[in-house]
Short mmCIF file of C-alpha atoms (C1' of nucleotides) in Angstrom, two decimals:
data_model
loop_
_atom_site.label_atom_id
_atom_site.label_comp_id
_atom_site.label_asym_id
_atom_site.label_seq_id
_atom_site.Cartn_x
_atom_site.Cartn_y
_atom_site.Cartn_z
CA MET A 792 -22.70 -7.12 4.71
CA ASN A 793 -19.33 -6.12 6.23
CA ALA A 794 -18.25 -9.53 4.20
CA VAL A 795 -19.28 -8.11 1.28
CA PHE A 796 -17.43 -4.80 1.49
CA LYS A 797 -14.37 -6.99 2.59
CA ALA A 798 -14.56 -8.89 -0.47
CA LEU A 799 -15.09 -6.02 -2.74
CA SER A 800 -11.80 -4.48 -1.24
CA ASP A 801 -9.53 -6.31 -3.49
CA PRO A 802 -9.18 -5.77 -7.17
CA THR A 803 -8.72 -9.45 -7.99
CA ARG A 804 -11.93 -10.10 -6.20
CA ARG A 805 -13.83 -7.53 -8.07
CA ARG A 806 -12.57 -8.23 -11.40
CA VAL A 807 -13.74 -12.06 -10.58
CA LEU A 808 -17.10 -10.64 -9.97
CA GLU A 809 -16.86 -8.79 -13.35
CA LEU A 810 -16.01 -11.94 -15.31
CA LEU A 811 -18.82 -13.73 -13.52
CA ARG A 812 -21.14 -10.99 -14.73
CA ASP A 813 -21.31 -12.20 -18.15
CA ARG A 814 -21.46 -16.05 -17.46
CA PRO A 815 -20.97 -18.80 -14.97
CA MET A 816 -17.22 -19.93 -14.93
CA THR A 817 -15.11 -22.75 -13.66
CA ALA A 818 -12.57 -21.91 -10.94
CA GLY A 819 -9.80 -22.86 -13.64
CA ASP A 820 -10.90 -20.72 -16.41
CA LEU A 821 -11.32 -17.73 -13.83
CA ALA A 822 -7.67 -18.57 -12.46
CA ASP A 823 -6.63 -18.14 -16.12
CA HIS A 824 -7.45 -14.51 -15.98
CA PHE A 825 -5.06 -13.74 -13.28
CA PRO A 826 -1.33 -13.78 -12.72
CA VAL A 827 -1.44 -15.51 -9.45
CA SER A 828 -1.47 -19.13 -8.45
CA LYS A 829 -4.37 -21.44 -8.22
CA PRO A 830 -4.24 -21.69 -4.43
CA THR A 831 -4.27 -17.89 -4.07
CA MET A 832 -7.28 -17.75 -6.56
CA SER A 833 -8.87 -20.50 -4.46
CA ALA A 834 -8.57 -18.13 -1.47
CA HIS A 835 -10.09 -15.43 -3.42
CA PHE A 836 -13.07 -17.73 -4.28
CA ALA A 837 -13.46 -18.72 -0.56
CA VAL A 838 -13.68 -14.82 0.36
CA LEU A 839 -16.42 -14.46 -2.13
CA ARG A 840 -18.10 -17.41 -0.84
CA GLU A 841 -17.81 -16.17 2.67
CA ALA A 842 -19.42 -12.98 1.54
CA ASP A 843 -22.37 -15.04 -0.27
CA LEU A 844 -21.55 -13.37 -3.55
CA VAL A 845 -21.28 -16.41 -5.50
CA ASP A 846 -22.60 -19.71 -5.90
CA VAL A 847 -20.96 -23.00 -6.07
CA GLN A 848 -21.77 -25.97 -8.08
CA LYS A 849 -19.37 -29.18 -8.42
CA ILE A 850 -19.69 -31.01 -11.76
CA GLY A 851 -17.29 -33.76 -12.44
CA LYS A 852 -13.94 -32.35 -11.59
CA ALA A 853 -14.84 -28.60 -12.41
CA VAL A 854 -16.21 -26.25 -9.83
CA ILE A 855 -18.61 -23.78 -11.27
CA TYR A 856 -19.09 -20.40 -9.97
CA ARG A 857 -22.14 -18.21 -10.31
CA LEU A 858 -22.66 -14.56 -9.25
CA LYS A 859 -25.23 -13.90 -6.62
CA LEU A 860 -26.30 -10.80 -8.29
CA SER A 861 -29.03 -9.85 -5.76
CA VAL A 862 -26.51 -10.07 -2.73
CA LEU A 863 -24.39 -7.70 -4.37
CA GLU A 864 -27.13 -5.33 -5.13
CA ASP A 865 -28.69 -5.61 -1.77
CA ALA A 866 -25.29 -4.78 -0.23
CA LEU A 867 -24.15 -1.87 -2.51
CA LEU A 868 -27.60 -0.24 -3.28
CA GLY A 869 -28.55 -0.72 0.64
CA PHE A 870 -25.44 1.13 1.44
CA VAL A 871 -25.42 3.79 -0.99
CA GLY A 872 -29.18 4.05 -0.89
CA ALA A 873 -29.00 5.52 2.66
CA PHE A 874 -27.40 8.30 1.10
CA ASN A 875 -29.51 10.76 -0.78
CA VAL A 876 -28.29 9.50 -4.10
CA GLY A 877 -30.15 10.53 -7.00
CA ALA A 878 -31.68 13.18 -5.06
CA ALA A 879 -31.35 16.63 -6.43
CA PRO A 880 -27.96 17.84 -4.98
CA ARG A 881 -28.43 20.25 -2.25
CA PRO A 882 -26.82 23.45 -3.63
CA ALA A 883 -25.19 24.54 -0.54
CA PRO A 884 -26.64 24.21 2.77
CA PRO A 885 -27.37 27.43 4.83
CA GLU A 886 -24.62 28.03 7.37
CA SER A 887 -27.46 28.52 9.97
CA ALA A 888 -28.28 24.88 9.53
CA LEU A 889 -24.89 23.71 10.56
CA PRO A 890 -24.16 22.31 14.09
CA PHE A 891 -21.27 24.88 14.38
CA ALA A 892 -20.84 28.40 13.75
CA ILE A 893 -18.93 29.30 10.64
CA LYS A 894 -17.27 32.17 12.40
CA THR A 895 -15.52 34.71 9.84
CA PRO A 896 -12.11 34.30 10.99
CA PRO A 897 -11.06 37.52 12.75
CA PHE A 898 -7.69 37.92 10.74
CA ALA A 899 -10.05 38.64 7.81
CA ILE A 900 -11.28 41.51 9.53
CA LYS A 901 -7.97 43.25 10.72
CA LYS A 902 -8.56 45.95 8.36
CA GLY A 903 -6.73 48.28 10.75
CA ALA A 904 -3.58 46.73 9.78
CA THR A 905 -2.51 48.57 6.64
CA MET B 130 -11.24 3.84 -7.01
CA ASN B 131 -9.56 1.17 -5.61
CA ALA B 132 -8.90 3.62 -2.80
CA VAL B 133 -12.45 4.02 -2.31
CA PHE B 134 -13.28 0.56 -2.10
CA LYS B 135 -10.34 0.33 0.19
CA ALA B 136 -11.70 2.99 2.24
CA LEU B 137 -15.16 1.27 2.27
CA SER B 138 -13.90 -2.02 3.60
CA ASP B 139 -13.69 -0.61 7.45
CA PRO B 140 -16.94 -0.40 9.20
CA THR B 141 -15.61 2.77 11.38
CA ARG B 142 -15.06 4.52 8.05
CA ARG B 143 -18.41 3.71 6.64
CA ARG B 144 -19.98 4.92 9.73
CA VAL B 145 -18.26 7.94 9.47
CA LEU B 146 -19.49 8.54 5.88
CA GLU B 147 -22.92 7.64 7.18
CA LEU B 148 -22.69 10.35 9.95
CA LEU B 149 -21.29 12.87 7.36
CA ARG B 150 -24.16 12.03 5.18
CA ASP B 151 -26.45 14.22 7.47
CA ARG B 152 -24.08 17.31 7.87
CA PRO B 153 -20.71 18.27 7.87
CA MET B 154 -18.93 17.42 11.10
CA THR B 155 -15.70 18.44 12.91
CA ALA B 156 -12.91 15.80 13.38
CA GLY B 157 -13.65 16.16 17.19
CA ASP B 158 -17.39 15.55 16.92
CA LEU B 159 -16.86 12.41 14.55
CA ALA B 160 -14.31 10.94 16.93
CA ASP B 161 -16.92 11.39 19.66
CA HIS B 162 -18.88 8.74 18.15
CA PHE B 163 -16.28 6.09 18.11
CA PRO B 164 -14.37 4.39 21.05
CA VAL B 165 -10.96 4.71 19.46
CA SER B 166 -8.14 7.05 20.04
CA LYS B 167 -7.60 10.36 18.40
CA PRO B 168 -4.52 9.38 16.29
CA THR B 169 -6.64 6.18 15.44
CA MET B 170 -9.58 8.31 14.29
CA SER B 171 -6.91 10.61 12.22
CA ALA B 172 -5.69 7.82 10.38
CA HIS B 173 -9.21 6.95 9.33
CA PHE B 174 -9.83 10.59 8.36
CA ALA B 175 -6.53 10.29 6.26
CA VAL B 176 -7.66 7.03 4.27
CA LEU B 177 -10.90 8.86 3.61
CA ARG B 178 -9.12 11.85 2.30
CA GLU B 179 -6.86 9.71 0.30
CA ALA B 180 -9.68 8.09 -1.36
CA ASP B 181 -11.15 11.84 -2.03
CA LEU B 182 -14.32 10.79 -0.24
CA VAL B 183 -14.36 13.72 2.02
CA ASP B 184 -13.33 17.49 1.66
CA VAL B 185 -11.53 19.30 4.47
CA GLN B 186 -11.98 22.94 5.63
CA LYS B 187 -9.95 24.30 8.23
CA ILE B 188 -11.92 26.91 10.42
CA GLY B 189 -10.32 28.36 13.36
CA LYS B 190 -9.12 25.40 15.37
CA ALA B 191 -11.85 23.14 14.13
CA VAL B 192 -11.42 20.99 10.96
CA ILE B 193 -14.78 20.47 9.34
CA TYR B 194 -15.03 17.37 7.17
CA ARG B 195 -17.94 17.02 4.29
CA LEU B 196 -18.75 14.04 2.50
CA LYS B 197 -18.12 14.21 -1.26
CA LEU B 198 -21.00 12.49 -2.32
CA SER B 199 -20.25 12.37 -5.92
CA VAL B 200 -17.17 10.58 -5.67
CA LEU B 201 -19.17 7.75 -3.50
CA GLU B 202 -21.83 7.78 -6.16
CA ASP B 203 -19.46 7.47 -9.08
CA ALA B 204 -17.38 4.86 -7.32
CA LEU B 205 -20.27 2.50 -5.91
CA LEU B 206 -22.70 2.99 -8.74
CA GLY B 207 -19.88 2.91 -11.55
CA PHE B 208 -18.96 -0.69 -10.47
CA VAL B 209 -22.42 -2.06 -9.71
CA GLY B 210 -23.62 -0.30 -13.05
CA ALA B 211 -21.28 -2.42 -14.94
CA PHE B 212 -23.63 -5.38 -13.89
CA ASN B 213 -27.04 -5.67 -15.36
CA VAL B 214 -28.54 -4.21 -12.27
CA GLY B 215 -32.36 -3.27 -12.45
CA ALA B 216 -32.52 -5.51 -15.59
CA ALA B 217 -34.89 -8.37 -15.86
CA PRO B 218 -33.14 -11.30 -14.30
CA ARG B 219 -32.05 -13.85 -16.89
CA PRO B 220 -34.28 -16.62 -15.64
CA ALA B 221 -32.02 -19.49 -16.54
CA PRO B 222 -29.45 -19.34 -19.16
CA PRO B 223 -29.76 -22.25 -21.61
CA GLU B 224 -26.65 -24.63 -20.84
CA SER B 225 -25.93 -24.47 -24.59
CA ALA B 226 -25.04 -20.95 -24.12
CA LEU B 227 -22.48 -21.93 -21.42
CA PRO B 228 -18.59 -22.02 -22.33
CA PHE B 229 -18.51 -25.63 -20.82
CA ALA B 230 -20.41 -28.49 -21.20
CA ILE B 231 -22.53 -29.75 -18.32
CA LYS B 232 -22.02 -33.32 -18.93
CA THR B 233 -24.43 -35.32 -17.35
CA PRO B 234 -22.23 -37.18 -15.00
CA PRO B 235 -22.09 -40.97 -15.86
CA PHE B 236 -22.42 -41.97 -12.44
CA ALA B 237 -25.85 -40.75 -12.55
CA ILE B 238 -26.65 -43.10 -15.80
CA LYS B 239 -25.39 -46.33 -14.24
CA LYS B 240 -28.60 -47.92 -14.40
CA GLY B 241 -27.27 -51.28 -14.98
CA ALA B 242 -26.21 -51.38 -11.50
CA THR B 243 -29.33 -52.58 -9.62
"C1'" DA C 49 -5.77 -50.46 -9.62
"C1'" DC C 50 -3.55 -46.69 -11.31
"C1'" DA C 51 -2.48 -42.42 -13.30
"C1'" DT C 52 -4.54 -37.99 -14.56
"C1'" DC C 53 -6.58 -33.42 -13.87
"C1'" DA C 54 -8.96 -29.73 -11.02
"C1'" DA C 55 -9.25 -27.79 -7.04
"C1'" DT C 56 -8.64 -27.19 -2.01
"C1'" DT C 57 -5.97 -27.43 2.01
"C1'" DA C 58 -1.62 -26.95 4.93
"C1'" DG C 59 1.96 -24.71 6.24
"C1'" DA C 60 5.20 -20.95 5.67
"C1'" DT C 61 6.46 -16.12 4.62
"C1'" DG C 62 6.25 -11.33 4.22
"C1'" DT C 63 3.14 -7.15 4.00
"C1'" DT C 64 -0.54 -4.56 5.40
"C1'" DT C 65 -3.83 -2.76 8.81
"C1'" DA C 66 -5.83 -1.47 13.09
"C1'" DG C 67 -5.00 -0.32 17.25
"C1'" DC C 68 -2.55 1.74 21.44
"C1'" DT C 69 0.61 5.30 24.19
"C1'" DA C 70 3.39 9.20 24.28
"C1'" DA C 71 5.25 12.95 22.31
"C1'" DA C 72 6.00 16.62 19.24
"C1'" DC C 73 3.97 20.09 15.93
"C1'" DG C 74 1.13 23.64 13.85
"C1'" DT C 75 -2.62 26.87 14.02
"C1'" DC C 76 -5.53 29.61 15.97
"C1'" DA C 77 -7.83 32.07 20.06
"C1'" DT C 78 -7.69 34.09 24.41
"C1'" DA D 659 2.33 32.80 26.64
"C1'" DT D 660 -1.07 29.14 27.47
"C1'" DG D 661 -4.45 26.30 26.14
"C1'" DA D 662 -7.27 23.87 22.65
"C1'" DC D 663 -8.02 21.18 18.45
"C1'" DG D 664 -6.30 18.37 15.31
"C1'" DT D 665 -2.53 15.94 13.13
"C1'" DT D 666 1.48 13.68 12.77
"C1'" DT D 667 5.41 10.63 14.15
"C1'" DA D 668 7.53 6.92 16.45
"C1'" DG D 669 7.50 2.64 18.18
"C1'" DC D 670 5.03 -1.10 19.51
"C1'" DT D 671 1.48 -5.35 19.45
"C1'" DA D 672 -1.93 -8.37 17.43
"C1'" DA D 673 -4.29 -9.82 13.85
"C1'" DA D 674 -5.68 -10.25 8.97
"C1'" DC D 675 -4.22 -10.77 4.11
"C1'" DA D 676 -1.99 -12.02 -0.04
"C1'" DT D 677 0.92 -14.87 -1.87
"C1'" DC D 678 3.95 -18.85 -2.59
"C1'" DT D 679 5.28 -24.26 -2.76
"C1'" DA D 680 4.12 -28.74 -1.55
"C1'" DA D 681 0.82 -31.99 -0.26
"C1'" DT D 682 -3.94 -33.91 -0.42
"C1'" DT D 683 -8.49 -35.05 -1.87
"C1'" DG D 684 -12.07 -36.32 -5.13
"C1'" DA D 685 -13.62 -37.70 -9.70
"C1'" DT D 686 -12.48 -39.46 -14.54
"C1'" DG D 687 -10.38 -42.27 -17.58
"C1'" DT D 688 -7.63 -46.15 -18.98
#
DNA sequence: ACATCAATTAGATGTTTAGCTAAACGTCAT
DNA sequence: ATGACGTTTAGCTAAACATCTAATTGATGT
């Protein structure tokens, strides 16, 4: 799961996943969408493979990549799901619930200093 | 939004956010949860601030961090929402819809070679 | 057998990142 | 003034990352 977030930390890799969202694509077709060399793209693919975010299928000379949507789902929703996402936003937690006192700073009370 | 994913790529920072999920905490209290030096923690906080994932409030000598849940939501759900998450999984796209031909490899047909 | 094409590997380079210590700095509280 | 809290800076190391060019592998086609 750490690997997934690592993989998602690069914009190029995120866009690869978005391209793969629509359809499986070959390595070459994917590479055509980015202004970097093929070996560089290959390295990005390796990171995505490492994170188990894509499936690979070799057909003839081509290598076809497929998005593993469930892995992306599990990682992202699993993380964000630990937060109370979607729950009603707590308007303003009563400061009595805070683990520290929000002491009104004394300087705000120095009323004697006119 | 790139900054958010960058911030999330480090396990320490993800756990800071998880700690902040429950309650606002001071820098010191947060730092107590991790076996790293204060300057290192301060750098992590700076990355989280940079990504706008936390709010900072100085009260007296303490610095209180609060999770900005909406920013986390917008980034993560915004990204994962671009995928058809939650939609019925497309069982198996007909290969006629693929942008490339899945040519049955000739070597699979070499039936003459008995 | 040989040339060709697709993709990865190998090796090199430069940048970024996470971490440390030590010191300095600002703000506040006492 | 002194101490506490947190941040910042400087200076450093080590590891990871992104990128390149060049070489290699593997399958196809002739």
